[in-house]
PDB file of C-alpha atoms in Angstrom:
ATOM      1  CA  SER S  13     -93.276-209.997-147.529  1.00 45.00           C
ATOM      2  CA  SER S  14     -95.374-212.327-145.386  1.00 48.00           C
ATOM      3  CA  ASP S  15     -98.521-213.533-147.123  1.00 51.00           C
ATOM      4  CA  VAL S  16    -101.090-215.516-145.157  1.00 55.00           C
ATOM      5  CA  CYS S  17    -104.391-217.072-146.165  1.00 56.00           C
ATOM      6  CA  SER S  18    -107.258-216.774-143.706  1.00 56.00           C
ATOM      7  CA  SER S  19    -107.448-220.482-142.944  1.00 60.00           C
ATOM      8  CA  ASP S  20    -104.777-222.876-141.711  1.00 70.00           C
ATOM      9  CA  LEU S  21    -105.223-225.138-144.745  1.00 74.00           C
ATOM     10  CA  TRP S  22    -102.226-223.835-146.658  1.00 80.00           C
ATOM     11  CA  GLY S  23     -98.634-224.959-146.700  1.00 75.00           C
ATOM     12  CA  ALA S  24     -95.643-222.694-146.326  1.00 78.00           C
ATOM     13  CA  GLN S  25     -95.217-219.807-148.727  1.00 78.00           C
ATOM     14  CA  THR S  26     -93.071-220.478-151.758  1.00 83.00           C
ATOM     15  CA  ALA S  27     -91.713-217.126-152.893  1.00 77.00           C
ATOM     16  CA  VAL S  28     -91.707-216.538-156.613  1.00 82.00           C
ATOM     17  CA  GLY S  29     -90.256-213.067-156.160  1.00 86.00           C
ATOM     18  CA  TRP S  30     -90.451-209.429-157.151  1.00 88.00           C
ATOM     19  CA  THR S  31     -91.355-208.225-160.667  1.00 91.00           C
ATOM     20  CA  ASP S  32     -92.433-204.993-162.385  1.00 92.00           C
ATOM     21  CA  GLY S  33     -89.577-202.901-161.055  1.00 89.00           C
ATOM     22  CA  ASP S  34     -89.892-204.451-157.608  1.00 89.00           C
ATOM     23  CA  THR S  35     -93.531-203.329-157.213  1.00 89.00           C
ATOM     24  CA  VAL S  36     -95.265-206.741-157.517  1.00 89.00           C
ATOM     25  CA  TYR S  37     -94.447-209.630-155.190  1.00 87.00           C
ATOM     26  CA  THR S  38     -95.752-213.106-156.010  1.00 88.00           C
ATOM     27  CA  ALA S  39     -95.903-216.066-153.651  1.00 86.00           C
ATOM     28  CA  THR S  40     -97.406-219.530-154.072  1.00 88.00           C
ATOM     29  CA  PHE S  41     -99.232-221.600-151.473  1.00 85.00           C
ATOM     30  CA  ALA S  42    -100.381-225.214-151.824  1.00 85.00           C
ATOM     31  CA  HIS S  43    -103.724-226.166-150.287  1.00 85.00           C
ATOM     32  CA  ASN S  44    -103.411-229.221-148.044  1.00 84.00           C
ATOM     33  CA  GLY S  45    -106.591-230.799-149.447  1.00 78.00           C
ATOM     34  CA  THR S  46    -108.352-231.369-146.131  1.00 82.00           C
ATOM     35  CA  GLN S  47    -111.236-228.941-146.690  1.00 82.00           C
ATOM     36  CA  GLU S  48    -112.691-229.493-150.153  1.00 85.00           C
ATOM     37  CA  GLU S  49    -114.787-226.339-150.349  1.00 85.00           C
ATOM     38  CA  ILE S  50    -114.071-222.851-149.040  1.00 86.00           C
ATOM     39  CA  ALA S  51    -116.632-220.250-150.093  1.00 87.00           C
ATOM     40  CA  ALA S  52    -114.613-217.126-149.310  1.00 88.00           C
ATOM     41  CA  GLU S  53    -110.869-217.560-148.761  1.00 87.00           C
ATOM     42  CA  VAL S  54    -108.734-214.415-148.363  1.00 88.00           C
ATOM     43  CA  ALA S  55    -104.983-213.856-148.607  1.00 86.00           C
ATOM     44  CA  SER S  56    -103.661-211.177-146.257  1.00 86.00           C
ATOM     45  CA  ILE S  57    -100.461-209.211-145.807  1.00 87.00           C
ATOM     46  CA  ALA S  58     -99.973-207.832-142.294  1.00 88.00           C
ATOM     47  CA  ALA S  59     -98.690-204.264-141.950  1.00 90.00           C
ATOM     48  CA  GLY S  60     -94.969-204.277-141.302  1.00 88.00           C
ATOM     49  CA  SER S  61     -94.639-207.975-142.129  1.00 86.00           C
ATOM     50  CA  GLY S  62     -91.206-207.661-143.673  1.00 86.00           C
ATOM     51  CA  ALA S  63     -91.178-205.803-146.981  1.00 87.00           C
ATOM     52  CA  THR S  64     -89.857-202.250-147.181  1.00 89.00           C
ATOM     53  CA  ASP S  65     -89.566-199.688-149.940  1.00 90.00           C
ATOM     54  CA  VAL S  66     -86.179-198.285-151.027  1.00 90.00           C
ATOM     55  CA  ALA S  67     -86.450-195.586-148.320  1.00 93.00           C
ATOM     56  CA  GLY S  68     -86.913-198.260-145.609  1.00 93.00           C
ATOM     57  CA  ASN S  69     -90.622-197.705-144.976  1.00 93.00           C
ATOM     58  CA  ALA S  70     -92.581-200.822-143.986  1.00 92.00           C
ATOM     59  CA  GLU S  71     -95.509-201.846-146.157  1.00 90.00           C
ATOM     60  CA  ASN S  72     -99.142-201.308-145.201  1.00 93.00           C
ATOM     61  CA  GLY S  73    -101.308-204.392-144.749  1.00 90.00           C
ATOM     62  CA  ASP S  74    -103.969-205.461-147.215  1.00 92.00           C
ATOM     63  CA  ASP S  75    -106.353-208.305-148.002  1.00 92.00           C
ATOM     64  CA  SER S  76    -107.049-209.883-151.359  1.00 90.00           C
ATOM     65  CA  PRO S  77    -110.563-210.086-152.710  1.00 94.00           C
ATOM     66  CA  SER S  78    -112.156-213.323-151.536  1.00 93.00           C
ATOM     67  CA  PHE S  79    -111.751-216.370-153.766  1.00 90.00           C
ATOM     68  CA  ILE S  80    -113.314-219.817-153.864  1.00 88.00           C
ATOM     69  CA  VAL S  81    -111.501-223.096-153.260  1.00 89.00           C
ATOM     70  CA  ASP S  82    -113.282-226.126-154.746  1.00 91.00           C
ATOM     71  CA  THR S  83    -111.539-229.496-154.846  1.00 90.00           C
ATOM     72  CA  LEU S  84    -114.723-231.520-154.214  1.00 92.00           C
ATOM     73  CA  ASN S  85    -115.354-234.219-156.831  1.00 95.00           C
ATOM     74  CA  PRO S  86    -118.958-234.331-158.076  1.00 97.00           C
ATOM     75  CA  THR S  87    -120.883-237.555-157.454  1.00 97.00           C
ATOM     76  CA  PRO S  88    -123.454-239.008-159.860  1.00 97.00           C
ATOM     77  CA  THR S  89    -126.464-241.194-159.128  1.00 97.00           C
ATOM     78  CA  VAL S  90    -127.199-243.551-162.046  1.00 96.00           C
ATOM     79  CA  ILE S  91    -130.728-244.647-162.967  1.00 94.00           C
ATOM     80  CA  THR S  92    -131.875-246.711-165.966  1.00 92.00           C
ATOM     81  CA  SER S  93    -135.293-246.919-167.574  1.00 91.00           C
ATOM     82  CA  PRO S  94    -137.288-248.817-168.517  1.00 88.00           C
ATOM     83  CA  ALA S  95    -136.733-251.514-165.912  1.00 79.00           C
ATOM     84  CA  THR S  96    -137.280-254.282-168.485  1.00 79.00           C
ATOM     85  CA  ILE S  97    -135.867-254.453-172.016  1.00 79.00           C
ATOM     86  CA  TYR S  98    -137.785-256.647-174.463  1.00 79.00           C
ATOM     87  CA  GLU S  99    -137.883-257.440-178.178  1.00 80.00           C
ATOM     88  CA  GLY S 100    -140.265-254.607-179.012  1.00 80.00           C
ATOM     89  CA  ALA S 101    -138.273-252.010-177.052  1.00 83.00           C
ATOM     90  CA  LEU S 102    -134.516-252.584-177.120  1.00 87.00           C
ATOM     91  CA  THR S 103    -133.521-249.081-175.983  1.00 90.00           C
ATOM     92  CA  THR S 104    -132.622-248.120-172.433  1.00 90.00           C
ATOM     93  CA  THR S 105    -132.169-244.596-171.122  1.00 93.00           C
ATOM     94  CA  VAL S 106    -129.485-243.951-168.526  1.00 94.00           C
ATOM     95  CA  THR S 107    -129.775-240.823-166.410  1.00 95.00           C
ATOM     96  CA  ALA S 108    -126.873-239.582-164.287  1.00 97.00           C
ATOM     97  CA  THR S 109    -127.868-236.980-161.701  1.00 97.00           C
ATOM     98  CA  TYR S 110    -124.893-235.077-160.232  1.00 98.00           C
ATOM     99  CA  ASP S 111    -124.787-233.360-156.867  1.00 97.00           C
ATOM    100  CA  GLU S 112    -123.508-230.080-158.353  1.00 96.00           C
ATOM    101  CA  PRO S 113    -123.506-228.253-161.722  1.00 97.00           C
ATOM    102  CA  MET S 114    -121.268-229.840-164.332  1.00 97.00           C
ATOM    103  CA  ASN S 115    -119.268-228.392-167.237  1.00 97.00           C
ATOM    104  CA  PRO S 116    -121.634-228.818-170.222  1.00 96.00           C
ATOM    105  CA  GLY S 117    -118.640-229.192-172.549  1.00 95.00           C
ATOM    106  CA  THR S 118    -117.780-232.506-170.858  1.00 96.00           C
ATOM    107  CA  SER S 119    -119.735-235.734-170.504  1.00 94.00           C
ATOM    108  CA  PRO S 120    -119.494-238.965-168.533  1.00 96.00           C
ATOM    109  CA  VAL S 121    -118.735-242.273-170.193  1.00 94.00           C
ATOM    110  CA  ILE S 122    -121.533-244.644-169.237  1.00 94.00           C
ATOM    111  CA  THR S 123    -120.973-248.375-169.607  1.00 92.00           C
ATOM    112  CA  LEU S 124    -123.383-251.291-169.471  1.00 91.00           C
ATOM    113  CA  THR S 125    -122.242-254.700-168.236  1.00 87.00           C
ATOM    114  CA  GLY S 126    -123.507-256.681-171.251  1.00 80.00           C
ATOM    115  CA  GLY S 127    -121.583-256.729-174.514  1.00 78.00           C
ATOM    116  CA  ASN S 128    -124.585-256.414-176.817  1.00 84.00           C
ATOM    117  CA  TRP S 129    -125.243-252.689-176.479  1.00 88.00           C
ATOM    118  CA  GLY S 130    -124.498-250.077-179.110  1.00 86.00           C
ATOM    119  CA  ALA S 131    -122.540-246.909-178.456  1.00 86.00           C
ATOM    120  CA  GLN S 132    -123.696-244.303-175.968  1.00 87.00           C
ATOM    121  CA  THR S 133    -125.931-241.750-177.665  1.00 87.00           C
ATOM    122  CA  PRO S 134    -125.833-238.592-175.564  1.00 78.00           C
ATOM    123  CA  VAL S 135    -129.082-236.719-175.251  1.00 80.00           C
ATOM    124  CA  SER S 136    -128.076-233.629-173.248  1.00 85.00           C
ATOM    125  CA  TRP S 137    -127.376-231.897-169.971  1.00 94.00           C
ATOM    126  CA  THR S 138    -130.494-230.493-168.267  1.00 94.00           C
ATOM    127  CA  SER S 139    -131.570-228.977-164.928  1.00 94.00           C
ATOM    128  CA  GLY S 140    -128.743-226.479-164.640  1.00 95.00           C
ATOM    129  CA  ASN S 141    -126.224-229.017-165.994  1.00 97.00           C
ATOM    130  CA  THR S 142    -126.817-231.468-163.138  1.00 98.00           C
ATOM    131  CA  ILE S 143    -128.616-234.208-165.117  1.00 97.00           C
ATOM    132  CA  TYR S 144    -127.016-236.051-168.045  1.00 96.00           C
ATOM    133  CA  THR S 145    -129.064-238.438-170.166  1.00 95.00           C
ATOM    134  CA  ALA S 146    -127.855-241.002-172.701  1.00 94.00           C
ATOM    135  CA  THR S 147    -129.534-243.837-174.579  1.00 93.00           C
ATOM    136  CA  PHE S 148    -128.296-247.256-175.584  1.00 92.00           C
ATOM    137  CA  THR S 149    -129.859-249.728-177.990  1.00 91.00           C
ATOM    138  CA  HIS S 150    -129.442-253.472-177.507  1.00 88.00           C
ATOM    139  CA  ASN S 151    -128.658-255.444-180.672  1.00 86.00           C
ATOM    140  CA  GLY S 152    -131.254-258.107-179.786  1.00 81.00           C
ATOM    141  CA  THR S 153    -128.858-261.073-180.022  1.00 83.00           C
ATOM    142  CA  GLN S 154    -128.906-262.057-176.361  1.00 74.00           C
ATOM    143  CA  GLU S 155    -132.475-263.040-175.525  1.00 69.00           C
ATOM    144  CA  GLU S 156    -132.221-263.092-171.761  1.00 74.00           C
ATOM    145  CA  ILE S 157    -130.096-260.985-169.453  1.00 72.00           C
ATOM    146  CA  SER S 158    -130.465-261.628-165.744  1.00 75.00           C
ATOM    147  CA  ALA S 159    -129.003-258.358-164.432  1.00 80.00           C
ATOM    148  CA  GLU S 160    -127.744-255.466-166.539  1.00 83.00           C
ATOM    149  CA  VAL S 161    -125.884-252.672-164.712  1.00 90.00           C
ATOM    150  CA  ALA S 162    -125.072-249.148-165.902  1.00 92.00           C
ATOM    151  CA  SER S 163    -122.023-247.471-164.389  1.00 95.00           C
ATOM    152  CA  ILE S 164    -119.763-244.445-164.630  1.00 96.00           C
ATOM    153  CA  ALA S 165    -116.069-244.876-163.839  1.00 96.00           C
ATOM    154  CA  ALA S 166    -114.378-242.223-161.700  1.00 96.00           C
ATOM    155  CA  GLY S 167    -112.850-239.596-163.961  1.00 95.00           C
ATOM    156  CA  SER S 168    -114.564-240.962-167.076  1.00 96.00           C
ATOM    157  CA  GLY S 169    -114.894-237.580-168.726  1.00 95.00           C
ATOM    158  CA  ALA S 170    -117.345-235.280-166.943  1.00 97.00           C
ATOM    159  CA  THR S 171    -116.065-232.442-164.766  1.00 97.00           C
ATOM    160  CA  ASP S 172    -117.781-229.869-162.603  1.00 97.00           C
ATOM    161  CA  VAL S 173    -117.528-226.174-163.430  1.00 95.00           C
ATOM    162  CA  ALA S 174    -114.362-225.916-161.289  1.00 94.00           C
ATOM    163  CA  GLY S 175    -112.700-228.697-163.308  1.00 96.00           C
ATOM    164  CA  ASN S 176    -112.931-231.499-160.717  1.00 96.00           C
ATOM    165  CA  ALA S 177    -113.410-234.973-162.253  1.00 97.00           C
ATOM    166  CA  GLU S 178    -116.471-236.970-161.250  1.00 97.00           C
ATOM    167  CA  ASN S 179    -116.561-239.810-158.747  1.00 96.00           C
ATOM    168  CA  GLY S 180    -117.646-243.201-160.032  1.00 96.00           C
ATOM    169  CA  GLU S 181    -121.075-244.737-159.555  1.00 95.00           C
ATOM    170  CA  ILE S 182    -122.652-248.125-160.199  1.00 92.00           C
ATOM    171  CA  GLY S 183    -126.401-248.132-160.800  1.00 89.00           C
ATOM    172  CA  ARG S 184    -128.934-250.744-159.710  1.00 84.00           C
ATOM    173  CA  ALA S 185    -129.260-253.903-161.784  1.00 80.00           C
ATOM    174  CA  HIS S 186    -132.126-254.038-164.286  1.00 71.00           C
ATOM    175  CA  VAL S 187    -133.209-256.654-166.815  1.00 61.00           C
TER     176      VAL S 187
END
């Protein structure tokens, strides 16, 4: 059998073989990674491409239902508020806005550059699982911080609905 995907982004066919009394043929293709999103990929078998039944008749051609290829890593934008932390308000809110819907069962790990912040307290995913909000409370021991930065490391924990890990992002400095 000769299986072909509709784009030229696939490597050579790796035959897995025949099963179910020689009625099901399985082949594997590896995507080359150059096109990160394909909305409607199709695998096709051309009529007479090489498989025959026990009587010697060539197979008819057919196309698979379309399927999606998504290897694009989601990218967050990190924003902190308020811009100034002071003795009467030691909590900062960090908002990560992603460029595509995320898996709500996962969450990013947000870090702040200073060592005097408590643990990340997640608030929730909102806006179709594209915005993640977390809060941090400063312990008040360091009285002046010149530039605090919130960041998310690549692959810190959040994934999109296809399972791709997020890209990293470093937010703007705030005090």
